[in-house]
Amino acid sequence: MKKTFIITAFALITFSSCKKDYTCVCKETHSFSSMSGYYNNNIYIINDTESSAKTECEAKKNSADLTTSTTTISTVCSIQ
């Protein structure tokens, strides 16, 4: 019984930290002086652990934001 428990615990730890494909979807909202709306949807496939994939996906959001005197581009990224 103890041996079975140890093997099961080891298997759960091993499989829970495996790298998998996660889809990161980023939606850009553009706002110009005269108009605004959704402009672009970017989809990224990230092969990593779930927590690392979330971190990488959030980093893509931060790198895409832009604000000037006439234009604002804001991006929302999430794991789907």
PDB file of C-alpha atoms in Angstrom:
ATOM      1  CA  MET A   1       0.000   0.000   0.000  1.00  0.00           C
ATOM      2  CA  LYS A   2       2.776   2.416   0.906  1.00  0.00           C
ATOM      3  CA  LYS A   3       4.603   1.632  -2.338  1.00  0.00           C
ATOM      4  CA  THR A   4       1.447   2.328  -4.373  1.00  0.00           C
ATOM      5  CA  PHE A   5       0.951   5.659  -2.602  1.00  0.00           C
ATOM      6  CA  ILE A   6       4.544   6.726  -3.302  1.00  0.00           C
ATOM      7  CA  ILE A   7       4.277   5.770  -6.990  1.00  0.00           C
ATOM      8  CA  THR A   8       0.955   7.604  -7.324  1.00  0.00           C
ATOM      9  CA  ALA A   9       2.316  10.735  -5.628  1.00  0.00           C
ATOM     10  CA  PHE A  10       5.389  10.707  -7.863  1.00  0.00           C
ATOM     11  CA  ALA A  11       3.240  10.334 -10.993  1.00  0.00           C
ATOM     12  CA  LEU A  12       0.998  13.255  -9.993  1.00  0.00           C
ATOM     13  CA  ILE A  13       3.957  15.537  -9.356  1.00  0.00           C
ATOM     14  CA  THR A  14       5.617  14.527 -12.621  1.00  0.00           C
ATOM     15  CA  PHE A  15       2.548  15.028 -14.796  1.00  0.00           C
ATOM     16  CA  SER A  16       1.350  18.233 -13.142  1.00  0.00           C
ATOM     17  CA  SER A  17       4.567  20.071 -13.992  1.00  0.00           C
ATOM     18  CA  CYS A  18       4.727  18.928 -17.627  1.00  0.00           C
ATOM     19  CA  LYS A  19       4.967  21.487 -20.347  1.00  0.00           C
ATOM     20  CA  LYS A  20       1.827  21.787 -22.451  1.00  0.00           C
ATOM     21  CA  ASP A  21       0.598  24.005 -25.262  1.00  0.00           C
ATOM     22  CA  TYR A  22      -1.345  27.021 -24.003  1.00  0.00           C
ATOM     23  CA  THR A  23      -3.078  29.529 -26.260  1.00  0.00           C
ATOM     24  CA  CYS A  24      -2.491  33.182 -25.446  1.00  0.00           C
ATOM     25  CA  VAL A  25      -5.023  35.483 -27.125  1.00  0.00           C
ATOM     26  CA  CYS A  26      -4.275  39.212 -27.224  1.00  0.00           C
ATOM     27  CA  LYS A  27      -6.956  41.702 -28.296  1.00  0.00           C
ATOM     28  CA  GLU A  28      -5.796  45.178 -29.254  1.00  0.00           C
ATOM     29  CA  THR A  29      -8.098  48.154 -28.849  1.00  0.00           C
ATOM     30  CA  HIS A  30      -7.085  51.212 -30.842  1.00  0.00           C
ATOM     31  CA  SER A  31      -8.388  54.657 -30.047  1.00  0.00           C
ATOM     32  CA  PHE A  32      -7.566  57.455 -32.475  1.00  0.00           C
ATOM     33  CA  SER A  33      -8.652  61.057 -32.232  1.00  0.00           C
ATOM     34  CA  SER A  34     -11.625  60.376 -34.545  1.00  0.00           C
ATOM     35  CA  MET A  35     -12.456  56.658 -34.107  1.00  0.00           C
ATOM     36  CA  SER A  36     -11.879  53.600 -31.976  1.00  0.00           C
ATOM     37  CA  GLY A  37     -12.487  49.863 -31.940  1.00  0.00           C
ATOM     38  CA  TYR A  38     -10.902  46.444 -31.973  1.00  0.00           C
ATOM     39  CA  TYR A  39      -8.109  46.279 -34.457  1.00  0.00           C
ATOM     40  CA  ASN A  40      -6.252  43.041 -34.077  1.00  0.00           C
ATOM     41  CA  ASN A  41      -6.399  39.664 -32.381  1.00  0.00           C
ATOM     42  CA  ASN A  42      -3.032  37.996 -31.964  1.00  0.00           C
ATOM     43  CA  ILE A  43      -2.827  34.333 -31.022  1.00  0.00           C
ATOM     44  CA  TYR A  44       0.334  32.823 -29.569  1.00  0.00           C
ATOM     45  CA  ILE A  45       0.957  29.175 -28.744  1.00  0.00           C
ATOM     46  CA  ILE A  46       3.143  28.866 -25.655  1.00  0.00           C
ATOM     47  CA  ASN A  47       4.646  25.502 -24.746  1.00  0.00           C
ATOM     48  CA  ASP A  48       5.437  25.707 -21.052  1.00  0.00           C
ATOM     49  CA  THR A  49       4.007  25.087 -17.603  1.00  0.00           C
ATOM     50  CA  GLU A  50       0.739  26.867 -16.850  1.00  0.00           C
ATOM     51  CA  SER A  51       2.232  29.475 -14.521  1.00  0.00           C
ATOM     52  CA  SER A  52       5.078  30.290 -16.928  1.00  0.00           C
ATOM     53  CA  ALA A  53       2.638  30.489 -19.847  1.00  0.00           C
ATOM     54  CA  LYS A  54       0.477  32.983 -17.921  1.00  0.00           C
ATOM     55  CA  THR A  55       3.535  35.098 -17.116  1.00  0.00           C
ATOM     56  CA  GLU A  56       4.688  35.083 -20.744  1.00  0.00           C
ATOM     57  CA  CYS A  57       1.188  35.912 -21.968  1.00  0.00           C
ATOM     58  CA  GLU A  58       0.928  38.880 -19.580  1.00  0.00           C
ATOM     59  CA  ALA A  59       4.341  40.107 -20.769  1.00  0.00           C
ATOM     60  CA  LYS A  60       3.021  40.229 -24.342  1.00  0.00           C
ATOM     61  CA  LYS A  61       0.255  42.551 -23.132  1.00  0.00           C
ATOM     62  CA  ASN A  62       2.686  44.920 -21.477  1.00  0.00           C
ATOM     63  CA  SER A  63       4.918  45.119 -24.549  1.00  0.00           C
ATOM     64  CA  ALA A  64       2.035  46.029 -26.872  1.00  0.00           C
ATOM     65  CA  ASP A  65       0.529  49.045 -25.054  1.00  0.00           C
ATOM     66  CA  LEU A  66       1.176  52.469 -26.569  1.00  0.00           C
ATOM     67  CA  THR A  67      -0.002  55.982 -25.774  1.00  0.00           C
ATOM     68  CA  THR A  68       0.715  59.131 -27.779  1.00  0.00           C
ATOM     69  CA  SER A  69      -1.051  62.485 -27.963  1.00  0.00           C
ATOM     70  CA  THR A  70      -3.532  61.233 -30.598  1.00  0.00           C
ATOM     71  CA  THR A  71      -3.462  57.429 -30.326  1.00  0.00           C
ATOM     72  CA  THR A  72      -3.951  54.885 -27.570  1.00  0.00           C
ATOM     73  CA  ILE A  73      -3.396  51.183 -28.131  1.00  0.00           C
ATOM     74  CA  SER A  74      -4.270  48.956 -25.216  1.00  0.00           C
ATOM     75  CA  THR A  75      -3.961  45.205 -25.235  1.00  0.00           C
ATOM     76  CA  VAL A  76      -5.634  42.537 -23.136  1.00  0.00           C
ATOM     77  CA  CYS A  77      -4.026  39.097 -23.188  1.00  0.00           C
ATOM     78  CA  SER A  78      -5.309  35.942 -21.560  1.00  0.00           C
ATOM     79  CA  ILE A  79      -4.776  32.200 -21.662  1.00  0.00           C
ATOM     80  CA  GLN A  80      -7.704  30.482 -23.359  1.00  0.00           C
TER      81      GLN A  80
END
